[in-house]
PDB file of C-alpha atoms in Angstrom:
ATOM      1  CA  MET D   1     -16.049 -13.776  -3.457  1.00 70.00           C
ATOM      2  CA  VAL D   2     -14.425 -15.541  -0.524  1.00 78.00           C
ATOM      3  CA  ALA D   3     -16.786 -16.038   2.426  1.00 86.00           C
ATOM      4  CA  ILE D   4     -16.062 -13.893   5.474  1.00 86.00           C
ATOM      5  CA  SER D   5     -15.844 -17.050   7.589  1.00 91.00           C
ATOM      6  CA  VAL D   6     -12.956 -18.255   5.433  1.00 90.00           C
ATOM      7  CA  VAL D   7     -11.206 -14.908   5.779  1.00 85.00           C
ATOM      8  CA  ARG D   8     -11.572 -14.924   9.555  1.00 87.00           C
ATOM      9  CA  LYS D   9     -10.289 -18.480   9.769  1.00 90.00           C
ATOM     10  CA  ALA D  10      -7.244 -17.500   7.704  1.00 89.00           C
ATOM     11  CA  ASN D  11      -6.637 -14.483   9.934  1.00 88.00           C
ATOM     12  CA  GLY D  12      -6.691 -16.764  12.949  1.00 87.00           C
ATOM     13  CA  THR D  13      -3.769 -18.770  11.561  1.00 90.00           C
ATOM     14  CA  LEU D  14      -1.537 -15.727  12.056  1.00 91.00           C
ATOM     15  CA  ALA D  15      -1.291 -16.775  15.706  1.00 86.00           C
ATOM     16  CA  SER D  16       0.751 -19.781  14.600  1.00 88.00           C
ATOM     17  CA  LYS D  17       3.438 -17.587  13.055  1.00 92.00           C
ATOM     18  CA  PRO D  18       6.768 -17.144  14.884  1.00 91.00           C
ATOM     19  CA  THR D  19       6.907 -14.739  17.779  1.00 95.00           C
ATOM     20  CA  GLY D  20       8.342 -11.278  17.260  1.00 96.00           C
ATOM     21  CA  LEU D  21       7.842 -10.770  13.527  1.00 97.00           C
ATOM     22  CA  ILE D  22       9.023  -7.419  12.152  1.00 98.00           C
ATOM     23  CA  CYS D  23       6.517  -5.729   9.847  1.00 98.00           C
ATOM     24  CA  VAL D  24       6.297  -2.476   7.906  1.00 98.00           C
ATOM     25  CA  PHE D  25       2.886  -1.110   6.903  1.00 97.00           C
ATOM     26  CA  VAL D  26       2.636   1.681   4.324  1.00 96.00           C
ATOM     27  CA  GLY D  27      -0.761   3.192   3.585  1.00 88.00           C
ATOM     28  CA  ALA D  28      -2.384   1.557   6.600  1.00 87.00           C
ATOM     29  CA  THR D  29      -3.902   4.556   8.367  1.00 87.00           C
ATOM     30  CA  ARG D  30      -7.285   4.078   6.689  1.00 84.00           C
ATOM     31  CA  GLY D  31      -9.260   1.762   4.440  1.00 85.00           C
ATOM     32  CA  ILE D  32      -7.987  -1.689   3.481  1.00 88.00           C
ATOM     33  CA  GLY D  33      -4.579  -1.019   4.985  1.00 89.00           C
ATOM     34  CA  ALA D  34      -5.996  -0.070   8.379  1.00 91.00           C
ATOM     35  CA  SER D  35      -8.123  -3.218   8.501  1.00 91.00           C
ATOM     36  CA  THR D  36      -5.187  -5.405   7.502  1.00 92.00           C
ATOM     37  CA  LEU D  37      -3.007  -3.726  10.105  1.00 95.00           C
ATOM     38  CA  SER D  38      -5.604  -4.282  12.843  1.00 94.00           C
ATOM     39  CA  GLU D  39      -6.003  -7.974  12.040  1.00 93.00           C
ATOM     40  CA  SER D  40      -2.241  -8.486  11.876  1.00 95.00           C
ATOM     41  CA  ALA D  41      -1.650  -6.706  15.169  1.00 94.00           C
ATOM     42  CA  LYS D  42      -4.488  -8.628  16.790  1.00 94.00           C
ATOM     43  CA  HIS D  43      -3.356 -12.132  15.841  1.00 94.00           C
ATOM     44  CA  LEU D  44       0.444 -12.026  15.593  1.00 96.00           C
ATOM     45  CA  LYS D  45       2.438 -12.873  18.698  1.00 95.00           C
ATOM     46  CA  SER D  46       4.476  -9.946  20.045  1.00 96.00           C
ATOM     47  CA  PRO D  47       5.065  -8.346  16.640  1.00 97.00           C
ATOM     48  CA  LYS D  48       6.989  -5.155  16.060  1.00 97.00           C
ATOM     49  CA  ILE D  49       5.080  -3.108  13.526  1.00 97.00           C
ATOM     50  CA  TYR D  50       6.250   0.085  11.839  1.00 98.00           C
ATOM     51  CA  VAL D  51       3.315   2.183  10.624  1.00 97.00           C
ATOM     52  CA  LEU D  52       4.120   4.913   8.120  1.00 96.00           C
ATOM     53  CA  GLY D  53       1.785   7.861   7.727  1.00 92.00           C
ATOM     54  CA  ARG D  54       1.714  11.613   7.314  1.00 90.00           C
ATOM     55  CA  SER D  55       0.575  12.559  10.814  1.00 90.00           C
ATOM     56  CA  LYS D  56       0.934  10.691  14.086  1.00 91.00           C
ATOM     57  CA  ALA D  57      -1.456  13.124  15.744  1.00 89.00           C
ATOM     58  CA  LYS D  58      -4.241  12.166  13.351  1.00 89.00           C
ATOM     59  CA  CYS D  59      -3.660   8.472  14.070  1.00 91.00           C
ATOM     60  CA  THR D  60      -3.763   8.684  17.865  1.00 91.00           C
ATOM     61  CA  ARG D  61      -7.051   6.810  18.092  1.00 92.00           C
ATOM     62  CA  GLN D  62      -5.919   4.098  15.685  1.00 94.00           C
ATOM     63  CA  LEU D  63      -2.662   3.558  17.572  1.00 93.00           C
ATOM     64  CA  ALA D  64      -4.532   3.310  20.880  1.00 93.00           C
ATOM     65  CA  GLU D  65      -6.877   0.703  19.401  1.00 94.00           C
ATOM     66  CA  LEU D  66      -3.931  -1.345  18.145  1.00 94.00           C
ATOM     67  CA  GLY D  67      -2.459  -1.355  21.639  1.00 91.00           C
ATOM     68  CA  THR D  68      -5.773  -2.561  23.033  1.00 93.00           C
ATOM     69  CA  LEU D  69      -6.046  -5.336  20.452  1.00 94.00           C
ATOM     70  CA  ASN D  70      -2.648  -6.744  21.408  1.00 94.00           C
ATOM     71  CA  PRO D  71      -0.784  -5.297  24.413  1.00 95.00           C
ATOM     72  CA  SER D  72       2.265  -7.399  23.498  1.00 95.00           C
ATOM     73  CA  ALA D  73       2.591  -5.690  20.104  1.00 95.00           C
ATOM     74  CA  SER D  74       5.172  -2.955  19.650  1.00 96.00           C
ATOM     75  CA  ILE D  75       3.739  -0.276  17.376  1.00 96.00           C
ATOM     76  CA  VAL D  76       6.155   2.336  16.005  1.00 96.00           C
ATOM     77  CA  PHE D  77       4.678   5.214  14.020  1.00 96.00           C
ATOM     78  CA  LEU D  78       6.975   6.949  11.544  1.00 96.00           C
ATOM     79  CA  GLU D  79       5.806  10.204  10.005  1.00 95.00           C
ATOM     80  CA  ALA D  80       6.508  10.146   6.290  1.00 94.00           C
ATOM     81  CA  GLU D  81       5.051  11.642   3.120  1.00 92.00           C
ATOM     82  CA  VAL D  82       5.359   8.484   1.047  1.00 92.00           C
ATOM     83  CA  ALA D  83       4.503  10.264  -2.198  1.00 89.00           C
ATOM     84  CA  ARG D  84       7.979  11.827  -1.942  1.00 91.00           C
ATOM     85  CA  LEU D  85      10.873   9.507  -2.646  1.00 93.00           C
ATOM     86  CA  ARG D  86      13.210  11.435  -0.353  1.00 93.00           C
ATOM     87  CA  SER D  87      10.795  10.829   2.517  1.00 94.00           C
ATOM     88  CA  VAL D  88      10.634   7.138   1.584  1.00 96.00           C
ATOM     89  CA  ASP D  89      14.432   6.932   1.683  1.00 97.00           C
ATOM     90  CA  GLU D  90      14.573   8.621   5.084  1.00 97.00           C
ATOM     91  CA  ALA D  91      11.985   6.251   6.551  1.00 97.00           C
ATOM     92  CA  CYS D  92      13.786   3.209   5.155  1.00 98.00           C
ATOM     93  CA  ASP D  93      17.147   4.421   6.479  1.00 98.00           C
ATOM     94  CA  HIS D  94      15.603   4.824   9.919  1.00 98.00           C
ATOM     95  CA  ILE D  95      14.173   1.307   9.864  1.00 98.00           C
ATOM     96  CA  LYS D  96      17.472  -0.150   8.635  1.00 98.00           C
ATOM     97  CA  SER D  97      19.300   1.573  11.469  1.00 98.00           C
ATOM     98  CA  LEU D  98      17.097  -0.260  13.985  1.00 97.00           C
ATOM     99  CA  GLU D  99      16.458  -3.666  12.435  1.00 98.00           C
ATOM    100  CA  SER D 100      18.575  -6.461  10.977  1.00 97.00           C
ATOM    101  CA  SER D 101      15.709  -8.254   9.206  1.00 98.00           C
ATOM    102  CA  LEU D 102      12.171  -7.679   7.967  1.00 98.00           C
ATOM    103  CA  ASP D 103       9.438 -10.304   7.708  1.00 98.00           C
ATOM    104  CA  LEU D 104       6.597  -8.389   6.067  1.00 98.00           C
ATOM    105  CA  LEU D 105       6.387  -5.299   3.890  1.00 98.00           C
ATOM    106  CA  TYR D 106       2.753  -4.336   3.291  1.00 97.00           C
ATOM    107  CA  MET D 107       1.841  -1.453   0.970  1.00 96.00           C
ATOM    108  CA  SER D 108      -1.516   0.002  -0.004  1.00 91.00           C
ATOM    109  CA  PRO D 109      -1.113   3.777  -0.423  1.00 88.00           C
ATOM    110  CA  GLY D 110      -3.061   5.323  -3.246  1.00 73.00           C
ATOM    111  CA  VAL D 111      -5.134   8.175  -4.563  1.00 64.00           C
ATOM    112  CA  LEU D 112      -7.513   8.627  -7.486  1.00 56.00           C
ATOM    113  CA  ALA D 113      -6.241  11.242  -9.909  1.00 52.00           C
ATOM    114  CA  MET D 114      -8.351  13.367 -12.220  1.00 51.00           C
ATOM    115  CA  GLY D 115      -7.919  16.677 -13.923  1.00 47.00           C
ATOM    116  CA  GLY D 116      -4.605  16.573 -15.737  1.00 44.00           C
ATOM    117  CA  PRO D 117      -0.860  16.132 -15.303  1.00 46.00           C
ATOM    118  CA  ASP D 118      -0.825  18.140 -12.056  1.00 47.00           C
ATOM    119  CA  CYS D 119      -2.396  15.084 -10.383  1.00 51.00           C
ATOM    120  CA  LEU D 120      -0.252  12.581 -12.234  1.00 52.00           C
ATOM    121  CA  ASP D 121       2.944  12.611 -10.198  1.00 74.00           C
ATOM    122  CA  LYS D 122       1.257  11.845  -6.882  1.00 81.00           C
ATOM    123  CA  CYS D 123      -0.850   9.060  -8.340  1.00 80.00           C
ATOM    124  CA  PHE D 124       2.168   7.471 -10.013  1.00 83.00           C
ATOM    125  CA  ALA D 125       4.306   7.928  -6.915  1.00 86.00           C
ATOM    126  CA  LEU D 126       1.855   6.242  -4.568  1.00 89.00           C
ATOM    127  CA  SER D 127       0.883   3.429  -6.915  1.00 89.00           C
ATOM    128  CA  TYR D 128       4.293   2.663  -8.371  1.00 91.00           C
ATOM    129  CA  TYR D 129       7.454   4.652  -7.677  1.00 92.00           C
ATOM    130  CA  SER D 130       7.288   4.843  -3.888  1.00 94.00           C
ATOM    131  CA  ARG D 131       6.340   1.167  -3.607  1.00 95.00           C
ATOM    132  CA  MET D 132       9.266   0.094  -5.745  1.00 96.00           C
ATOM    133  CA  ARG D 133      11.529   2.355  -3.699  1.00 96.00           C
ATOM    134  CA  PHE D 134      10.377   0.744  -0.449  1.00 98.00           C
ATOM    135  CA  ILE D 135      11.068  -2.706  -1.875  1.00 98.00           C
ATOM    136  CA  HIS D 136      14.475  -1.740  -3.240  1.00 97.00           C
ATOM    137  CA  ASN D 137      15.564  -0.042  -0.030  1.00 98.00           C
ATOM    138  CA  LEU D 138      14.369  -2.814   2.264  1.00 98.00           C
ATOM    139  CA  LEU D 139      15.547  -5.808   0.211  1.00 98.00           C
ATOM    140  CA  PRO D 140      18.648  -6.288   2.421  1.00 98.00           C
ATOM    141  CA  LEU D 141      16.424  -6.689   5.491  1.00 98.00           C
ATOM    142  CA  LEU D 142      13.870  -8.865   3.701  1.00 98.00           C
ATOM    143  CA  ASN D 143      16.575 -11.225   2.528  1.00 98.00           C
ATOM    144  CA  GLN D 144      17.624 -11.774   6.144  1.00 98.00           C
ATOM    145  CA  SER D 145      14.192 -13.107   7.125  1.00 98.00           C
ATOM    146  CA  PRO D 146      13.526 -16.871   7.035  1.00 96.00           C
ATOM    147  CA  ALA D 147      10.161 -16.313   5.314  1.00 96.00           C
ATOM    148  CA  PRO D 148       9.908 -12.759   3.958  1.00 98.00           C
ATOM    149  CA  ARG D 149       6.826 -11.495   2.193  1.00 97.00           C
ATOM    150  CA  VAL D 150       5.951  -8.357   0.238  1.00 98.00           C
ATOM    151  CA  VAL D 151       2.255  -7.572  -0.195  1.00 97.00           C
ATOM    152  CA  SER D 152       1.225  -4.736  -2.493  1.00 96.00           C
ATOM    153  CA  VAL D 153      -2.488  -4.000  -2.760  1.00 93.00           C
ATOM    154  CA  LEU D 154      -3.313  -2.488  -6.133  1.00 91.00           C
ATOM    155  CA  ALA D 155      -4.794  -4.330  -9.127  1.00 83.00           C
ATOM    156  CA  GLY D 156      -2.936  -7.573  -9.770  1.00 81.00           C
ATOM    157  CA  GLY D 157      -4.584  -9.531 -12.568  1.00 86.00           C
ATOM    158  CA  GLN D 158      -6.003  -6.378 -14.180  1.00 87.00           C
ATOM    159  CA  GLU D 159      -2.957  -5.594 -16.326  1.00 86.00           C
ATOM    160  CA  ARG D 160      -3.395  -3.917 -19.714  1.00 89.00           C
ATOM    161  CA  ARG D 161      -1.107  -3.085 -22.641  1.00 90.00           C
ATOM    162  CA  LEU D 162       1.537  -0.512 -21.757  1.00 88.00           C
ATOM    163  CA  ILE D 163       1.872   2.780 -23.591  1.00 88.00           C
ATOM    164  CA  THR D 164       5.557   2.073 -24.101  1.00 90.00           C
ATOM    165  CA  ASP D 165       6.437   5.330 -25.837  1.00 92.00           C
ATOM    166  CA  ASP D 166       4.995   7.380 -22.953  1.00 87.00           C
ATOM    167  CA  LEU D 167       5.504   5.400 -19.739  1.00 86.00           C
ATOM    168  CA  GLY D 168       4.967   8.496 -17.602  1.00 82.00           C
ATOM    169  CA  LEU D 169       1.752   9.433 -19.468  1.00 82.00           C
ATOM    170  CA  LYS D 170       2.866  12.987 -20.065  1.00 82.00           C
ATOM    171  CA  HIS D 171       0.952  12.975 -23.348  1.00 86.00           C
ATOM    172  CA  HIS D 172      -1.704  10.298 -22.701  1.00 84.00           C
ATOM    173  CA  PHE D 173      -3.056  11.302 -19.317  1.00 78.00           C
ATOM    174  CA  SER D 174      -6.426   9.970 -18.190  1.00 78.00           C
ATOM    175  CA  LEU D 175      -7.683   8.307 -15.029  1.00 76.00           C
ATOM    176  CA  LEU D 176      -8.023   4.920 -16.715  1.00 81.00           C
ATOM    177  CA  ASN D 177      -4.609   5.174 -18.368  1.00 85.00           C
ATOM    178  CA  VAL D 178      -3.009   5.936 -14.995  1.00 83.00           C
ATOM    179  CA  ILE D 179      -4.656   2.890 -13.429  1.00 83.00           C
ATOM    180  CA  ASP D 180      -3.746   0.595 -16.324  1.00 88.00           C
ATOM    181  CA  GLN D 181      -0.189   1.873 -16.695  1.00 88.00           C
ATOM    182  CA  THR D 182       0.746   1.668 -13.007  1.00 89.00           C
ATOM    183  CA  THR D 183      -0.870  -1.756 -12.654  1.00 91.00           C
ATOM    184  CA  THR D 184       1.078  -3.315 -15.519  1.00 94.00           C
ATOM    185  CA  MET D 185       4.356  -1.620 -14.591  1.00 93.00           C
ATOM    186  CA  HIS D 186       3.815  -2.828 -11.032  1.00 93.00           C
ATOM    187  CA  THR D 187       3.448  -6.474 -12.018  1.00 95.00           C
ATOM    188  CA  LEU D 188       6.392  -6.394 -14.422  1.00 95.00           C
ATOM    189  CA  ALA D 189       8.624  -4.810 -11.789  1.00 95.00           C
ATOM    190  CA  LEU D 190       7.653  -7.351  -9.130  1.00 96.00           C
ATOM    191  CA  GLU D 191       8.307 -10.219 -11.526  1.00 96.00           C
ATOM    192  CA  HIS D 192      11.774  -8.848 -12.256  1.00 96.00           C
ATOM    193  CA  ILE D 193      12.610  -8.323  -8.576  1.00 97.00           C
ATOM    194  CA  ALA D 194      11.284 -11.785  -7.680  1.00 97.00           C
ATOM    195  CA  LYS D 195      13.642 -13.436 -10.179  1.00 97.00           C
ATOM    196  CA  THR D 196      16.670 -11.922  -8.466  1.00 96.00           C
ATOM    197  CA  ASN D 197      15.322 -12.469  -4.938  1.00 97.00           C
ATOM    198  CA  PRO D 198      13.847 -15.993  -4.996  1.00 96.00           C
ATOM    199  CA  SER D 199      13.595 -16.325  -1.218  1.00 96.00           C
ATOM    200  CA  ILE D 200      11.029 -13.504  -1.002  1.00 98.00           C
ATOM    201  CA  SER D 201       7.317 -14.027  -1.708  1.00 97.00           C
ATOM    202  CA  PHE D 202       5.793 -11.156  -3.698  1.00 97.00           C
ATOM    203  CA  LEU D 203       2.032 -10.647  -3.888  1.00 96.00           C
ATOM    204  CA  HIS D 204       0.344  -8.078  -6.117  1.00 95.00           C
ATOM    205  CA  VAL D 205      -3.203  -8.139  -4.788  1.00 92.00           C
ATOM    206  CA  TYR D 206      -6.439  -6.914  -6.341  1.00 87.00           C
ATOM    207  CA  PRO D 207      -9.196  -6.850  -3.686  1.00 83.00           C
ATOM    208  CA  GLY D 208     -11.933  -5.771  -6.088  1.00 72.00           C
ATOM    209  CA  TRP D 209     -14.344  -2.955  -5.271  1.00 65.00           C
ATOM    210  CA  VAL D 210     -14.473  -2.276  -1.563  1.00 63.00           C
ATOM    211  CA  GLN D 211     -16.024   0.596   0.369  1.00 61.00           C
ATOM    212  CA  THR D 212     -13.289   2.883   1.697  1.00 58.00           C
ATOM    213  CA  ASP D 213     -12.928   6.652   1.877  1.00 56.00           C
ATOM    214  CA  ILE D 214     -10.925   6.868  -1.355  1.00 51.00           C
ATOM    215  CA  MET D 215     -14.104   7.801  -3.245  1.00 48.00           C
ATOM    216  CA  GLU D 216     -15.046  10.413  -0.636  1.00 52.00           C
ATOM    217  CA  ASN D 217     -11.584  11.958  -0.922  1.00 51.00           C
ATOM    218  CA  PHE D 218     -11.891  11.929  -4.694  1.00 48.00           C
ATOM    219  CA  PHE D 219     -15.218  13.783  -4.712  1.00 47.00           C
ATOM    220  CA  ASN D 220     -14.067  16.207  -2.046  1.00 51.00           C
ATOM    221  CA  SER D 221     -11.177  17.269  -4.265  1.00 49.00           C
ATOM    222  CA  LYS D 222     -11.290  20.368  -6.447  1.00 46.00           C
ATOM    223  CA  HIS D 223     -12.668  18.202  -9.265  1.00 46.00           C
ATOM    224  CA  ARG D 224     -16.066  17.696  -7.642  1.00 45.00           C
ATOM    225  CA  LEU D 225     -18.974  15.830  -9.131  1.00 45.00           C
ATOM    226  CA  SER D 226     -22.479  15.827  -7.697  1.00 40.00           C
ATOM    227  CA  SER D 227     -23.112  14.432  -4.224  1.00 44.00           C
ATOM    228  CA  THR D 228     -25.785  12.226  -5.761  1.00 40.00           C
ATOM    229  CA  LEU D 229     -23.233  10.544  -8.037  1.00 41.00           C
ATOM    230  CA  TYR D 230     -20.909  10.103  -5.057  1.00 44.00           C
ATOM    231  CA  GLN D 231     -23.639   8.305  -3.100  1.00 44.00           C
ATOM    232  CA  ILE D 232     -24.345   6.008  -6.065  1.00 38.00           C
ATOM    233  CA  LEU D 233     -20.701   5.092  -6.568  1.00 42.00           C
ATOM    234  CA  SER D 234     -20.201   4.614  -2.826  1.00 44.00           C
ATOM    235  CA  VAL D 235     -22.906   1.948  -2.835  1.00 41.00           C
ATOM    236  CA  LEU D 236     -21.416   0.269  -5.888  1.00 42.00           C
ATOM    237  CA  ALA D 237     -17.934   0.307  -4.298  1.00 43.00           C
TER     238      ALA D 237
END
């Protein structure tokens, strides 16, 4: 594991980046995304950051903290249900109507699915389809940046064999299959897009086990397990 001192030193180098970078953060209202957003807002010089989330009202405190971290930062919150591709398209169209380039697209939305195909679409959408849609829609802006970067936090390096005759897992649903399938499809898609857009840096990141509220949300769902098991897994995460 990388030492926290190394991480903080790397974060500090963001101050040397050009002034006025344009960034889009998806899935940054909590967990890893929120921390990454805070560090980016803190260190970048006069950035303009679009934050996409379901409810601006629920993020009032977070937005206020971002303004305190860097008064020169312009933070624009766009309400969007990113599990729905139509909502993704609308958010991207709005951004494209306001900007001529994009320097960073950061994505870390996700949810743990369990219980059957009724959970499958949302899990797939957040881990794969909506992310690819964001990339596809915003490629014209990314290609106008002198040093564009796409960062997708999921499970890079943890790819497994695809179930090629059932890519959508309609007949092979399980929590592990969803994770493995979306991870491998994710990497393959990014590799394909990178070949046709060589000026853009694509990163599929696997942060390992970290303690966020994704486990709490999972155990608070209708598919509950014991609170004791939740506490154990929270420590392990």
